[in-house]
PDB file of C-alpha atoms in Angstrom:
ATOM      1  CA  MET A   1      95.766 117.516  83.924  1.00  0.00           C
ATOM      2  CA  SER A   2      99.121 115.985  83.011  1.00  0.00           C
ATOM      3  CA  ASN A   3     100.719 119.297  84.143  1.00  0.00           C
ATOM      4  CA  ALA A   4      98.952 119.265  87.479  1.00  0.00           C
ATOM      5  CA  PRO A   5     101.060 119.648  90.639  1.00  0.00           C
ATOM      6  CA  GLU A   6     101.494 116.888  93.127  1.00  0.00           C
ATOM      7  CA  ILE A   7      98.765 116.571  95.698  1.00  0.00           C
ATOM      8  CA  LEU A   8     100.057 115.623  99.123  1.00  0.00           C
ATOM      9  CA  THR A   9      98.081 114.038 101.895  1.00  0.00           C
ATOM     10  CA  LYS A  10      99.348 112.819 105.233  1.00  0.00           C
ATOM     11  CA  ARG A  11     100.396 109.461 103.859  1.00  0.00           C
ATOM     12  CA  PHE A  12     100.093 109.669 100.094  1.00  0.00           C
ATOM     13  CA  ARG A  13     101.283 111.575  97.017  1.00  0.00           C
ATOM     14  CA  LEU A  14      99.012 111.952  94.001  1.00  0.00           C
ATOM     15  CA  THR A  15     100.628 112.863  90.728  1.00  0.00           C
ATOM     16  CA  PRO A  16      99.746 112.446  87.057  1.00  0.00           C
ATOM     17  CA  ILE A  17     101.562 109.481  85.520  1.00  0.00           C
ATOM     18  CA  THR A  18     103.589 110.216  82.412  1.00  0.00           C
ATOM     19  CA  PRO A  19     104.839 107.461  80.041  1.00  0.00           C
ATOM     20  CA  GLU A  20     108.306 107.472  81.634  1.00  0.00           C
ATOM     21  CA  MET A  21     106.740 106.869  85.052  1.00  0.00           C
ATOM     22  CA  VAL A  22     105.131 103.455  84.269  1.00  0.00           C
ATOM     23  CA  SER A  23     105.912 101.297  87.319  1.00  0.00           C
ATOM     24  CA  ASP A  24     106.648  97.632  87.797  1.00  0.00           C
ATOM     25  CA  GLU A  25     103.699  97.568  90.212  1.00  0.00           C
ATOM     26  CA  TRP A  26     101.253  98.678  87.474  1.00  0.00           C
ATOM     27  CA  LEU A  27     102.647  96.033  85.157  1.00  0.00           C
ATOM     28  CA  ARG A  28     102.104  93.437  87.907  1.00  0.00           C
ATOM     29  CA  TRP A  29      98.502  94.531  88.554  1.00  0.00           C
ATOM     30  CA  THR A  30      97.507  93.921  84.917  1.00  0.00           C
ATOM     31  CA  GLY A  31      98.549  90.254  85.384  1.00  0.00           C
ATOM     32  CA  ASP A  32      96.890  89.692  88.796  1.00  0.00           C
ATOM     33  CA  PRO A  33      93.852  87.431  88.258  1.00  0.00           C
ATOM     34  CA  GLN A  34      92.239  88.339  91.615  1.00  0.00           C
ATOM     35  CA  LEU A  35      92.526  92.095  91.141  1.00  0.00           C
ATOM     36  CA  MET A  36      91.563  92.047  87.464  1.00  0.00           C
ATOM     37  CA  GLY A  37      88.745  89.607  88.160  1.00  0.00           C
ATOM     38  CA  GLN A  38      86.984  91.799  90.674  1.00  0.00           C
ATOM     39  CA  MET A  39      87.306  94.736  88.241  1.00  0.00           C
ATOM     40  CA  ASN A  40      85.952  92.579  85.383  1.00  0.00           C
ATOM     41  CA  ALA A  41      89.096  93.113  83.361  1.00  0.00           C
ATOM     42  CA  ARG A  42      90.975  90.484  81.448  1.00  0.00           C
ATOM     43  CA  VAL A  43      94.331  89.441  82.844  1.00  0.00           C
ATOM     44  CA  ALA A  44      97.026  90.602  80.515  1.00  0.00           C
ATOM     45  CA  LYS A  45     100.783  90.400  80.508  1.00  0.00           C
ATOM     46  CA  LEU A  46     101.385  93.921  79.267  1.00  0.00           C
ATOM     47  CA  THR A  47     104.746  95.420  78.585  1.00  0.00           C
ATOM     48  CA  ARG A  48     105.974  98.819  79.724  1.00  0.00           C
ATOM     49  CA  THR A  49     105.563  99.981  76.114  1.00  0.00           C
ATOM     50  CA  ASP A  50     101.930  98.834  76.094  1.00  0.00           C
ATOM     51  CA  LEU A  51     101.167 100.949  79.153  1.00  0.00           C
ATOM     52  CA  GLN A  52     103.143 103.880  77.777  1.00  0.00           C
ATOM     53  CA  ARG A  53     101.034 103.774  74.607  1.00  0.00           C
ATOM     54  CA  TYR A  54      97.925 103.594  76.737  1.00  0.00           C
ATOM     55  CA  LEU A  55      99.004 106.698  78.643  1.00  0.00           C
ATOM     56  CA  VAL A  56      99.696 108.631  75.439  1.00  0.00           C
ATOM     57  CA  GLU A  57      96.312 107.634  74.015  1.00  0.00           C
ATOM     58  CA  SER A  58      94.613 108.605  77.314  1.00  0.00           C
ATOM     59  CA  GLN A  59      96.207 112.056  77.176  1.00  0.00           C
ATOM     60  CA  ARG A  60      95.176 112.457  73.525  1.00  0.00           C
ATOM     61  CA  GLN A  61      91.586 111.706  74.591  1.00  0.00           C
ATOM     62  CA  LYS A  62      91.823 114.273  77.420  1.00  0.00           C
ATOM     63  CA  ARG A  63      91.900 111.642  80.180  1.00  0.00           C
ATOM     64  CA  ALA A  64      94.471 111.766  82.953  1.00  0.00           C
ATOM     65  CA  ILE A  65      95.828 108.894  84.989  1.00  0.00           C
ATOM     66  CA  VAL A  66      96.851 109.984  88.455  1.00  0.00           C
ATOM     67  CA  GLY A  67      99.127 107.719  90.427  1.00  0.00           C
ATOM     68  CA  ILE A  68      98.740 107.103  94.153  1.00  0.00           C
ATOM     69  CA  TYR A  69     102.157 106.689  95.776  1.00  0.00           C
ATOM     70  CA  GLY A  70     103.289 106.179  99.359  1.00  0.00           C
ATOM     71  CA  ARG A  71     104.551 109.515 100.585  1.00  0.00           C
ATOM     72  CA  LYS A  72     107.385 108.037 102.666  1.00  0.00           C
ATOM     73  CA  ASP A  73     108.557 105.148 100.469  1.00  0.00           C
ATOM     74  CA  GLY A  74     107.375 106.306  97.040  1.00  0.00           C
ATOM     75  CA  VAL A  75     105.791 102.908  96.285  1.00  0.00           C
ATOM     76  CA  HIS A  76     103.117 102.943  93.558  1.00  0.00           C
ATOM     77  CA  ILE A  77      99.902 101.948  95.384  1.00  0.00           C
ATOM     78  CA  GLY A  78      97.198 102.569  92.866  1.00  0.00           C
ATOM     79  CA  LEU A  79      95.743 104.992  90.332  1.00  0.00           C
ATOM     80  CA  TYR A  80      92.794 107.119  89.401  1.00  0.00           C
ATOM     81  CA  GLU A  81      91.766 107.420  85.809  1.00  0.00           C
ATOM     82  CA  THR A  82      89.943 110.708  85.331  1.00  0.00           C
ATOM     83  CA  GLU A  83      87.968 112.185  82.476  1.00  0.00           C
ATOM     84  CA  ILE A  84      86.653 115.737  82.887  1.00  0.00           C
ATOM     85  CA  ALA A  85      83.504 116.879  81.125  1.00  0.00           C
ATOM     86  CA  GLN A  86      83.892 120.644  81.457  1.00  0.00           C
ATOM     87  CA  GLU A  87      80.555 121.350  79.788  1.00  0.00           C
ATOM     88  CA  HIS A  88      78.765 119.259  82.489  1.00  0.00           C
ATOM     89  CA  ARG A  89      81.134 120.381  85.273  1.00  0.00           C
ATOM     90  CA  ASN A  90      81.833 116.810  86.294  1.00  0.00           C
ATOM     91  CA  VAL A  91      84.615 114.239  86.392  1.00  0.00           C
ATOM     92  CA  THR A  92      84.298 110.523  85.809  1.00  0.00           C
ATOM     93  CA  ILE A  93      86.744 108.422  87.778  1.00  0.00           C
ATOM     94  CA  ASP A  94      87.919 104.852  87.709  1.00  0.00           C
ATOM     95  CA  ILE A  95      90.026 103.499  90.539  1.00  0.00           C
ATOM     96  CA  LEU A  96      92.626 100.776  90.926  1.00  0.00           C
ATOM     97  CA  VAL A  97      94.344 100.014  94.249  1.00  0.00           C
ATOM     98  CA  ASP A  98      96.822  97.174  94.890  1.00  0.00           C
ATOM     99  CA  GLN A  99      94.519  95.399  97.320  1.00  0.00           C
ATOM    100  CA  GLY A 100      96.932  92.548  97.799  1.00  0.00           C
ATOM    101  CA  ARG A 101      99.173  94.956  99.727  1.00  0.00           C
ATOM    102  CA  TYR A 102      96.971  97.880 100.765  1.00  0.00           C
ATOM    103  CA  ASP A 103      93.452  98.342 102.136  1.00  0.00           C
ATOM    104  CA  LEU A 104      91.412 100.048  99.414  1.00  0.00           C
ATOM    105  CA  ALA A 105      89.086 101.926 101.756  1.00  0.00           C
ATOM    106  CA  ASN A 106      92.002 103.141 103.909  1.00  0.00           C
ATOM    107  CA  VAL A 107      93.800 104.547 100.901  1.00  0.00           C
ATOM    108  CA  LEU A 108      90.698 106.100  99.317  1.00  0.00           C
ATOM    109  CA  ARG A 109      89.374 107.707 102.514  1.00  0.00           C
ATOM    110  CA  GLU A 110      92.444 109.915 102.384  1.00  0.00           C
ATOM    111  CA  THR A 111      93.049 110.358  98.666  1.00  0.00           C
ATOM    112  CA  ASP A 112      89.456 110.800  97.395  1.00  0.00           C
ATOM    113  CA  PRO A 113      88.818 114.104  99.197  1.00  0.00           C
ATOM    114  CA  ALA A 114      92.246 115.461  98.221  1.00  0.00           C
ATOM    115  CA  LEU A 115      91.821 114.659  94.544  1.00  0.00           C
ATOM    116  CA  LEU A 116      88.184 115.776  94.325  1.00  0.00           C
ATOM    117  CA  THR A 117      88.899 119.055  96.148  1.00  0.00           C
ATOM    118  CA  TYR A 118      91.752 119.771  93.740  1.00  0.00           C
ATOM    119  CA  LEU A 119      89.654 118.993  90.677  1.00  0.00           C
ATOM    120  CA  ALA A 120      86.699 121.061  91.918  1.00  0.00           C
ATOM    121  CA  GLY A 121      88.956 124.083  92.540  1.00  0.00           C
ATOM    122  CA  ARG A 122      91.145 123.791  89.466  1.00  0.00           C
ATOM    123  CA  PHE A 123      88.472 123.028  86.905  1.00  0.00           C
ATOM    124  CA  GLY A 124      85.330 124.429  88.552  1.00  0.00           C
ATOM    125  CA  LEU A 125      83.770 121.005  88.726  1.00  0.00           C
ATOM    126  CA  GLU A 126      80.695 120.253  90.794  1.00  0.00           C
ATOM    127  CA  LYS A 127      80.292 116.471  90.674  1.00  0.00           C
ATOM    128  CA  ALA A 128      82.214 113.200  90.488  1.00  0.00           C
ATOM    129  CA  VAL A 129      80.760 110.114  88.847  1.00  0.00           C
ATOM    130  CA  ALA A 130      81.976 106.495  89.158  1.00  0.00           C
ATOM    131  CA  LYS A 131      80.649 103.443  87.436  1.00  0.00           C
ATOM    132  CA  VAL A 132      81.589 100.247  89.249  1.00  0.00           C
ATOM    133  CA  VAL A 133      81.048  96.702  88.033  1.00  0.00           C
ATOM    134  CA  GLU A 134      79.136  94.533  90.529  1.00  0.00           C
ATOM    135  CA  THR A 135      82.162  92.286  91.206  1.00  0.00           C
ATOM    136  CA  TYR A 136      84.299  95.148  92.574  1.00  0.00           C
ATOM    137  CA  LYS A 137      82.791  94.781  96.052  1.00  0.00           C
ATOM    138  CA  PRO A 138      85.496  96.666  98.017  1.00  0.00           C
ATOM    139  CA  LEU A 139      85.027  99.789  95.882  1.00  0.00           C
ATOM    140  CA  ILE A 140      81.228  99.594  96.067  1.00  0.00           C
ATOM    141  CA  LEU A 141      81.456  99.364  99.846  1.00  0.00           C
ATOM    142  CA  HIS A 142      83.814 102.338  99.998  1.00  0.00           C
ATOM    143  CA  PHE A 143      81.462 104.495  97.954  1.00  0.00           C
ATOM    144  CA  GLU A 144      78.441 103.432 100.061  1.00  0.00           C
ATOM    145  CA  GLN A 145      80.272 104.237 103.332  1.00  0.00           C
ATOM    146  CA  THR A 146      81.691 107.588 102.298  1.00  0.00           C
ATOM    147  CA  GLY A 147      78.660 109.523 101.144  1.00  0.00           C
ATOM    148  CA  TRP A 148      78.504 108.775  97.490  1.00  0.00           C
ATOM    149  CA  LEU A 149      74.945 108.582  96.201  1.00  0.00           C
ATOM    150  CA  LYS A 150      73.961 105.391  94.433  1.00  0.00           C
ATOM    151  CA  GLU A 151      72.393 106.871  91.333  1.00  0.00           C
ATOM    152  CA  GLY A 152      71.298 103.659  89.671  1.00  0.00           C
ATOM    153  CA  VAL A 153      72.128 100.181  88.435  1.00  0.00           C
ATOM    154  CA  LEU A 154      72.760  99.573  84.757  1.00  0.00           C
ATOM    155  CA  ARG A 155      71.421  96.050  84.395  1.00  0.00           C
ATOM    156  CA  GLN A 156      73.589  93.616  82.395  1.00  0.00           C
ATOM    157  CA  GLU A 157      75.681  96.569  81.212  1.00  0.00           C
ATOM    158  CA  ASN A 158      79.073  94.863  80.755  1.00  0.00           C
ATOM    159  CA  PRO A 159      79.968  91.497  79.320  1.00  0.00           C
ATOM    160  CA  ALA A 160      81.803  89.386  81.928  1.00  0.00           C
ATOM    161  CA  ALA A 161      85.525  89.176  81.258  1.00  0.00           C
ATOM    162  CA  SER A 162      85.162  85.371  81.788  1.00  0.00           C
ATOM    163  CA  GLY A 163      83.032  85.314  78.677  1.00  0.00           C
ATOM    164  CA  ILE A 164      80.042  83.925  80.615  1.00  0.00           C
ATOM    165  CA  GLY A 165      77.085  86.272  80.982  1.00  0.00           C
ATOM    166  CA  ARG A 166      76.811  89.966  81.620  1.00  0.00           C
ATOM    167  CA  LEU A 167      77.375  92.041  84.791  1.00  0.00           C
ATOM    168  CA  ASP A 168      75.529  94.938  86.371  1.00  0.00           C
ATOM    169  CA  VAL A 169      77.246  98.300  86.759  1.00  0.00           C
ATOM    170  CA  ILE A 170      76.423 100.568  89.694  1.00  0.00           C
ATOM    171  CA  GLN A 171      76.719 104.317  89.104  1.00  0.00           C
ATOM    172  CA  PHE A 172      77.650 106.511  92.054  1.00  0.00           C
ATOM    173  CA  GLY A 173      77.751 110.268  92.186  1.00  0.00           C
ATOM    174  CA  LYS A 174      79.084 112.795  94.637  1.00  0.00           C
ATOM    175  CA  LEU A 175      78.483 116.502  94.662  1.00  0.00           C
ATOM    176  CA  PHE A 176      81.420 118.624  95.792  1.00  0.00           C
TER     177      PHE A 176
END
């Protein structure tokens, strides 16, 4: 999907991120304890080179990272990490939005349908799947309010990034 065209919505631009497009915003997010905490990810002071390597490895593994940018100002707002399973006709997505500056639900209400419609048409996909750790409350609420089906709870699925205990993961699905 790295050669996909830009997807434009009223307020946002979605485009695959290439190694030369790593933004200062993305670097800042990896060091944000509040954002990383709710995603159950360790806070890290990554370098641009670290993220570029991550992008190259993601592409090698057939995953695409799609940036969410402001259409007017071009500011990097968030990203979707996608992995297509052509044989199952579905896509798994992970989402990160800079919630310190933008309302997650407001951004996703506009970008989700645009991205999913593109993926369904381009790759013949029928379903999107998202697994969300229990601490990522704004994303769980978004999925619940926008018609995603709660398919199950994977009890104690992920070790807590804090090193104390394990966290549940909620799986959501949406048919196109």
